[in-house]
Coordinates of C-alpha atoms and ligand atoms in Angstrom, one line a residue:
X13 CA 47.4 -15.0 5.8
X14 CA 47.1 -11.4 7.6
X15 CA 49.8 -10.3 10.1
X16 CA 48.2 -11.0 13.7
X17 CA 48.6 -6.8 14.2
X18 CA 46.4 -6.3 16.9
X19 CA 47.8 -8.7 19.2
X20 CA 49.2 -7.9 22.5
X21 CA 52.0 -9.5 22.9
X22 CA 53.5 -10.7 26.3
X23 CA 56.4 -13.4 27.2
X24 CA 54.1 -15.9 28.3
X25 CA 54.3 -18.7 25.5
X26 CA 50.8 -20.7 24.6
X27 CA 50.9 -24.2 23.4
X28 CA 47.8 -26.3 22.7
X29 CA 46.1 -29.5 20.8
X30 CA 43.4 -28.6 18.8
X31 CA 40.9 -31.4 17.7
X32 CA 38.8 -30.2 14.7
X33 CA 35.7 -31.5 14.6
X34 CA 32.7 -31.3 12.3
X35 CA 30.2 -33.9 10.0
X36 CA 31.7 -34.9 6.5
X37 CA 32.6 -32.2 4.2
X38 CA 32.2 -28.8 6.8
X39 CA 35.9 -28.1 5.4
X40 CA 38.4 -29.1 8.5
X41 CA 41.1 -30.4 6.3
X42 CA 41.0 -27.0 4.4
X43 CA 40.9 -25.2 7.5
X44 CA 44.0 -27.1 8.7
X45 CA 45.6 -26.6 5.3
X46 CA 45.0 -23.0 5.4
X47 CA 46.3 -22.2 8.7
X48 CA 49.3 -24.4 8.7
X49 CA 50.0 -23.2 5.1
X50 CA 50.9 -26.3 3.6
X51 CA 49.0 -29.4 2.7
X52 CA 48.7 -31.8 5.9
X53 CA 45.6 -33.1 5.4
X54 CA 44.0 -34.3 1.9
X55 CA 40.6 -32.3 0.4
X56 CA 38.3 -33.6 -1.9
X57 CA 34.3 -32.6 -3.0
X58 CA 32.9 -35.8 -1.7
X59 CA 32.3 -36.3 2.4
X60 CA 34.4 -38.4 4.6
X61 CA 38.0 -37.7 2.8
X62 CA 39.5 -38.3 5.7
X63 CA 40.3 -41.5 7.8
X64 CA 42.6 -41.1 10.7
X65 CA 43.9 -38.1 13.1
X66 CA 46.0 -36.1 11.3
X67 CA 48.5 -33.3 13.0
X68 CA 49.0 -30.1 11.9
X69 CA 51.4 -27.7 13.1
X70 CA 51.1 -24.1 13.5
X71 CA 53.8 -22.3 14.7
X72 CA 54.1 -18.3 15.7
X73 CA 55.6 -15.6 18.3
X74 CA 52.5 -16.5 20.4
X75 CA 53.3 -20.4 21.0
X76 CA 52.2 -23.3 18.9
X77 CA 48.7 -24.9 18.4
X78 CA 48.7 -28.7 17.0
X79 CA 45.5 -29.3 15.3
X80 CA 44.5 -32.8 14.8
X81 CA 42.1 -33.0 11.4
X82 CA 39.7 -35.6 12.2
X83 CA 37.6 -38.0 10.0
X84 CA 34.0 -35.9 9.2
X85 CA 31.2 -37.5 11.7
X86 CA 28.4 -39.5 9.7
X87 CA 26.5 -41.7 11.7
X88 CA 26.2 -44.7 10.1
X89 CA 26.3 -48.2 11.3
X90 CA 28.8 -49.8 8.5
X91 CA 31.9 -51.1 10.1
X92 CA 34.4 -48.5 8.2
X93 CA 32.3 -45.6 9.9
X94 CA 31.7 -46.9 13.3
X95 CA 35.9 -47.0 12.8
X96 CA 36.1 -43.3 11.7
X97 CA 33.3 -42.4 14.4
X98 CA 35.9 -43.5 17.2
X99 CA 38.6 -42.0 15.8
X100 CA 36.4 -38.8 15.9
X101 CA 35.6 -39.0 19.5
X102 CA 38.7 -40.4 20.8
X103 CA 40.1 -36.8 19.5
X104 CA 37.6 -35.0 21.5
X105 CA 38.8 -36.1 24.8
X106 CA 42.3 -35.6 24.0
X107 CA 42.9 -31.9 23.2
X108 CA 42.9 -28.6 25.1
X109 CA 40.8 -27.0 22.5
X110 CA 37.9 -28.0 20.7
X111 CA 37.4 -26.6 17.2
X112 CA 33.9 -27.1 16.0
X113 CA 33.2 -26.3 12.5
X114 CA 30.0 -26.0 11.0
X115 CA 29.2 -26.1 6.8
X116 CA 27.3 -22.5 7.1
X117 CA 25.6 -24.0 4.1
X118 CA 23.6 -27.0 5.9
X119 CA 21.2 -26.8 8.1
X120 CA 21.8 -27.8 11.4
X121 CA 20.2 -31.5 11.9
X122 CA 20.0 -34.9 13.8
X123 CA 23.8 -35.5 12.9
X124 CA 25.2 -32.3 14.1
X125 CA 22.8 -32.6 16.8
X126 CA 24.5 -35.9 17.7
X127 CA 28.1 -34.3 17.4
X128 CA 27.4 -31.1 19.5
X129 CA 26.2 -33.8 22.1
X130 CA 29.3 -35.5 21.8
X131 CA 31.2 -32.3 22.2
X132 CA 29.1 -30.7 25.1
X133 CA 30.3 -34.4 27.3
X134 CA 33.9 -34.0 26.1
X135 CA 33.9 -30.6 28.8
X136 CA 36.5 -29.1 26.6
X137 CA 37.2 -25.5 26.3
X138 CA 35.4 -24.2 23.2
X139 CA 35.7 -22.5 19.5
X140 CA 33.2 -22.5 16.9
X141 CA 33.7 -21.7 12.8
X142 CA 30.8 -21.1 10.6
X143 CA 32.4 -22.1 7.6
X144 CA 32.0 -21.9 4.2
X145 CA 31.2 -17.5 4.6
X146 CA 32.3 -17.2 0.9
X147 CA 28.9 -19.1 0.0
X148 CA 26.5 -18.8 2.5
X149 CA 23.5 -16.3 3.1
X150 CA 22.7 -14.0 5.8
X151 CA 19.3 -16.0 6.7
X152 CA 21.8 -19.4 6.6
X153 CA 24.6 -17.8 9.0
X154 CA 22.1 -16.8 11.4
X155 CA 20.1 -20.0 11.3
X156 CA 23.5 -21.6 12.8
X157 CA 24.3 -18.8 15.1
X158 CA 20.4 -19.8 16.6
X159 CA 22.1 -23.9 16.9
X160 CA 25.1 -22.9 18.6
X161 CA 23.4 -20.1 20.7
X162 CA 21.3 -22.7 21.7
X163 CA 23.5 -25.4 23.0
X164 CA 26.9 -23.3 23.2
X165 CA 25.6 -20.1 25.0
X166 CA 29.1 -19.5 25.9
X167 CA 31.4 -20.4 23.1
X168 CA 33.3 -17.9 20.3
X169 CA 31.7 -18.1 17.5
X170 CA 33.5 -17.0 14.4
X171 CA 32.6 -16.5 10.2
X172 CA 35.1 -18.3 8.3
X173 CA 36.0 -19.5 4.6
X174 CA 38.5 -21.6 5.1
X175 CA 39.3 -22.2 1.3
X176 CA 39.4 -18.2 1.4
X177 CA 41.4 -17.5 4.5
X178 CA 39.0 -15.5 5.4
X179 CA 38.5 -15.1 9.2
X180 CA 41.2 -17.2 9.8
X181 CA 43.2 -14.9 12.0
X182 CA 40.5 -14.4 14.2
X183 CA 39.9 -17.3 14.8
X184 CA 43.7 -18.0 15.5
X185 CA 43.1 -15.0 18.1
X186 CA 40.4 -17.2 19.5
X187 CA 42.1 -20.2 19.7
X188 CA 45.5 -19.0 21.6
X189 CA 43.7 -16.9 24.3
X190 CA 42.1 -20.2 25.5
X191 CA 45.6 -22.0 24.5
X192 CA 47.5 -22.9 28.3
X193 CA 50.6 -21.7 28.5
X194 CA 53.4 -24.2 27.7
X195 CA 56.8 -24.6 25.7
X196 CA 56.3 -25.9 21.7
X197 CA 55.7 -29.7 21.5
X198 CA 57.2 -29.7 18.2
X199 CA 60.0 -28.2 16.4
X200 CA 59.1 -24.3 15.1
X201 CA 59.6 -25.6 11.4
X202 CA 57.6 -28.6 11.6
X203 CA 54.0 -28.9 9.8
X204 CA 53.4 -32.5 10.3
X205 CA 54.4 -35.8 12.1
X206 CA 52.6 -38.6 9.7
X207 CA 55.2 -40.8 8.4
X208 CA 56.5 -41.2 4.6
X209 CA 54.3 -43.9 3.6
X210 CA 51.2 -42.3 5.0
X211 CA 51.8 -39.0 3.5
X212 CA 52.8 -40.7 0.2
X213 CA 49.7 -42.9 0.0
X214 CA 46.9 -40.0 1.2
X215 CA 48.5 -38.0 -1.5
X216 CA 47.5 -40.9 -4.2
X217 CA 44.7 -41.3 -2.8
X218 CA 43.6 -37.8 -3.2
X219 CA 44.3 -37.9 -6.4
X220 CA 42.3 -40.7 -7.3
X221 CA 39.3 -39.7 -4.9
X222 CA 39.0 -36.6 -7.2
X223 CA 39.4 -38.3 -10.4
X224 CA 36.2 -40.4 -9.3
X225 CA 32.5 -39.9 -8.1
X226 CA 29.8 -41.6 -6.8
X227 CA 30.4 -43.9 -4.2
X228 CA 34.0 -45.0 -5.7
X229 CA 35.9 -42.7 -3.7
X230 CA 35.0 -44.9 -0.7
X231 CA 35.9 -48.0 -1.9
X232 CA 39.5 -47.4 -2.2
X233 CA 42.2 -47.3 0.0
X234 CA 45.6 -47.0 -1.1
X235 CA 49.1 -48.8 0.6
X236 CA 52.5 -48.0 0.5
X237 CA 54.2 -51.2 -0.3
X238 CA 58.0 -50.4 -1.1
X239 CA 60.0 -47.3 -0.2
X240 CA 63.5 -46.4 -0.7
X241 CA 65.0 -43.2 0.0
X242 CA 68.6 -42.7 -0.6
X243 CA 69.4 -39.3 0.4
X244 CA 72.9 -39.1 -0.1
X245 CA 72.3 -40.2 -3.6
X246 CA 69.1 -37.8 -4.1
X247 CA 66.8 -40.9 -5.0
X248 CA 63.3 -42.0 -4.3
X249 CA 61.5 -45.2 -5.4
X250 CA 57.8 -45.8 -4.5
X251 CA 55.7 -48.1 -5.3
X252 CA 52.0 -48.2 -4.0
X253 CA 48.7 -49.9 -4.6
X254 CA 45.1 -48.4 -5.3
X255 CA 42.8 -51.0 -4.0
X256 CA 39.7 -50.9 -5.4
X257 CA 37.0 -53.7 -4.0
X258 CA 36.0 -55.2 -7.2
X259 CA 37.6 -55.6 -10.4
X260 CA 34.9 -53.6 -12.4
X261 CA 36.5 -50.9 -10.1
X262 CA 39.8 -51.7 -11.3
X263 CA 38.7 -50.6 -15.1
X264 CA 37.6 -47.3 -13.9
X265 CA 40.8 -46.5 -12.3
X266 CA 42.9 -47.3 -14.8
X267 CA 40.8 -45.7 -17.3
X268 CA 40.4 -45.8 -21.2
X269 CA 43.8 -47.0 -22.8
X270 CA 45.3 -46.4 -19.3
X271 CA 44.6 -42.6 -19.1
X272 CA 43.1 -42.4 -15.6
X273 CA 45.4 -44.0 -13.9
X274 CA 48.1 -41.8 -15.7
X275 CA 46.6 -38.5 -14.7
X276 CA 46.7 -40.1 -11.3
X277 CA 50.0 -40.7 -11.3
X278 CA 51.2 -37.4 -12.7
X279 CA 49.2 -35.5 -10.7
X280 CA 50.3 -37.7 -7.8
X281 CA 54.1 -37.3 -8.8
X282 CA 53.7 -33.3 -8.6
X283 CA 53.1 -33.2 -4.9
X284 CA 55.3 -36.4 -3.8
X285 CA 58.1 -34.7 -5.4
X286 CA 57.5 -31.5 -3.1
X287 CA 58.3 -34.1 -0.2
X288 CA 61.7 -34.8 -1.3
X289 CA 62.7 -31.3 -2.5
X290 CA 65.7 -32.0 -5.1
X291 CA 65.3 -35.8 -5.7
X292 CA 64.8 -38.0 -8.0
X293 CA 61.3 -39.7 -7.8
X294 CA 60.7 -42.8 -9.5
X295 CA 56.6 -44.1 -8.6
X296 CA 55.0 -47.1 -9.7
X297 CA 51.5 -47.3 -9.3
X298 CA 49.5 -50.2 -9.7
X299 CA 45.5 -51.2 -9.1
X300 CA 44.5 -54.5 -7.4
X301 CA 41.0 -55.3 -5.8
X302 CA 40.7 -56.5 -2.3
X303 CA 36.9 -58.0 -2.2
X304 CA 34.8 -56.5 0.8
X305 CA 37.9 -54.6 1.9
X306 CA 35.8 -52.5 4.3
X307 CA 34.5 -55.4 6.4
X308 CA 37.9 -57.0 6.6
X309 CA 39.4 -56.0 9.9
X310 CA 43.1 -56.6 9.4
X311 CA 42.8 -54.0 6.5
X312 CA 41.0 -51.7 8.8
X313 CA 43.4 -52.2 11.4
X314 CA 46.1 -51.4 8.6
X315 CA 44.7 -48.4 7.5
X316 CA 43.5 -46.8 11.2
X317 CA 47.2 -47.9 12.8
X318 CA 49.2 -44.8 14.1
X319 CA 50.2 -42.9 11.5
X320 CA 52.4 -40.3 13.4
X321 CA 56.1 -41.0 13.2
Ligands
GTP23 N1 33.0 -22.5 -0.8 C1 33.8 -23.0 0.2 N2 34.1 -24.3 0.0 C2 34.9 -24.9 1.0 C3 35.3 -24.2 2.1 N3 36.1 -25.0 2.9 C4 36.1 -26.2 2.3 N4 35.4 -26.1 1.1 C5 35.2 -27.2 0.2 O1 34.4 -28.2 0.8 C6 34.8 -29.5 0.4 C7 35.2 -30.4 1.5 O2 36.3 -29.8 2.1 P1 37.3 -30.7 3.1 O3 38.3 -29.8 3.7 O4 37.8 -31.9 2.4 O5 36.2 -31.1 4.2 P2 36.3 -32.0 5.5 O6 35.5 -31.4 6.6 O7 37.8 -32.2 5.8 O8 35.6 -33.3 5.0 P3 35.8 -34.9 5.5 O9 37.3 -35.2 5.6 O10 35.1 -35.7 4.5 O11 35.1 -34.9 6.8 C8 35.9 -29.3 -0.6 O12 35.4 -29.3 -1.9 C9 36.4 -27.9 -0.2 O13 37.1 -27.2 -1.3 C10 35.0 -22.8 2.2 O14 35.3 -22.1 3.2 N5 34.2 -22.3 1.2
MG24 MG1 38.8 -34.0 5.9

């Protein structure tokens, strides 16, 4: 990312909650990513990656902005998206800053007609991203400009690639001249708050969303059943389950002689490891089905608990 050079700088320090907001896919978790330099939140090709409210820190001379990735909103009337729908608009309400961002390559329709609704009740100071400006046509950009004109008169509006960082720094301008002013909530090194098991199991689960397609990528959710981290001793020992909902799933996971589910596993060993710089990591990964997983509420309540430290 660019050095901020233009800035002013003064001794008042800004500190704000950022809820990003936007329908499946418009690239928030990139855009968190991106900006906090370091994967928070997991990315995938296929709409609603994400499940819960995740934190991301970003830290600077001007203060700090926590920015909590939310899950995409798709309205929808199965119980696992009604969940995600709430966890959407229970972010709205809570930050200082809103952080709408748009997929410059759809246009604008009853869904993000619904979640600029939502957003105009939550009464929440402002900032909008076209996103996706690496892709996206003149006649496309100004077709959302003409949506948030519309019901946003007011709000920045900003041209953004998030899986460039491109326009990123403006937008961070944006974003701390309507931060208030406050002392850091967090520790100036920090990135995240979600706790071991949560980061370990979204990192699986990444891995395996993008080894999939269809509608597979939904129908797994992935638990952290063991951990053991000696630190004195430099050790790590992980084991976690990919639940699939029917056994038929199972077979695609694990693959031909086993080779899916052993690119998952490497792939998935790579970025645990980065958690635990300088330790050994032993992971064992296994697949079991949990039938209609998605209507059954103590899983649900499982995998929408708190998932902050
Ligand atoms: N070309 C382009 N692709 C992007 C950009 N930002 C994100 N993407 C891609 O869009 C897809 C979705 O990105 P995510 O960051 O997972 O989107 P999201 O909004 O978090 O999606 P949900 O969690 O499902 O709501 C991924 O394939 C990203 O690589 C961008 O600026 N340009
Ligand atoms: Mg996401």
């Amino acid at each position: 990312m660019e050095s901020f050079s233009n800035f002013n700088y003064d001794d008042v320090m800004k500190s704000a909650t950022v809820s990003v907001i936007g329908r499946p896919s418009a690239g928030k978790s990139t855009m968190v990513n991106t900006i906090c330099e370091m994967k928070v939140s997991i990315t995938s090709p296929i709409p609603q990656t994400t499940r819960n409210k995740i934190r991301g820190i970003y830290t600077d001379q001007r203060g700090q902005l926590v920015f909590i990735d939310t899950p995409g909103y798709h309205l929808s009337e199965k119980t696992i998206n009604r969940k995600m729908q709430e966890v959407t608009v229970s972010a709205l309400s809570e930050s200082d800053i809103i952080l709408y961002i748009i997929d410059g390559k759809r246009e604008p329709k009853k869904e993000e007609e619904t979640l600029s609704s939502l957003i105009k009740e939550a009464e929440v100071p402002l900032v909008c991203a076209i996103n996706k400006k690496d892709i996206i046509t003149k006649e496309e950009e100004e077709n959302v400009r003409f949506f948030l004109k519309n019901r946003f008169p007011s709000a920045p509006v900003l041209l953004t690639s998030s899986k460039d960082d491109d326009g990123i720094d403006e937008l961070l301008i944006e974003l701390f001249r309507l931060a208030p002013e406050g002392e850091l909530m967090y520790d100036e090194s920090s990135y995240t708050d979600q706790n071991l098991e949560f980061r370990i199991s979204e990192i699986i689960r990444e891995k395996t969303i993008n080894m999939l397609s269809d509608e597979l990528p939904h129908t797994i959710f992935v638990e952290v059943s063991d951990l053991e981290y000696d630190e004195e001793e430099k050790k790590v020992w992980v084991r976690a389950f990919i639940n699939t909902e029917r056994d038929g799933q199972k077979g695609i996971i694990v693959g031909k002689g086993g080779e899916n589910i052993k690119k998952i596993r490497q792939e998935s060993f790579k970025d645990i490891r980065k958690i635990f710089p300088g330790s050994k990591l032993e992971l064992d990964l296994r697949v079991k089905a949990v039938a209609k997983w998605r209507n059954n509420q103590a899983v649900l309540d499982r995998i929408f608990r708190e998932i902050n430290k």
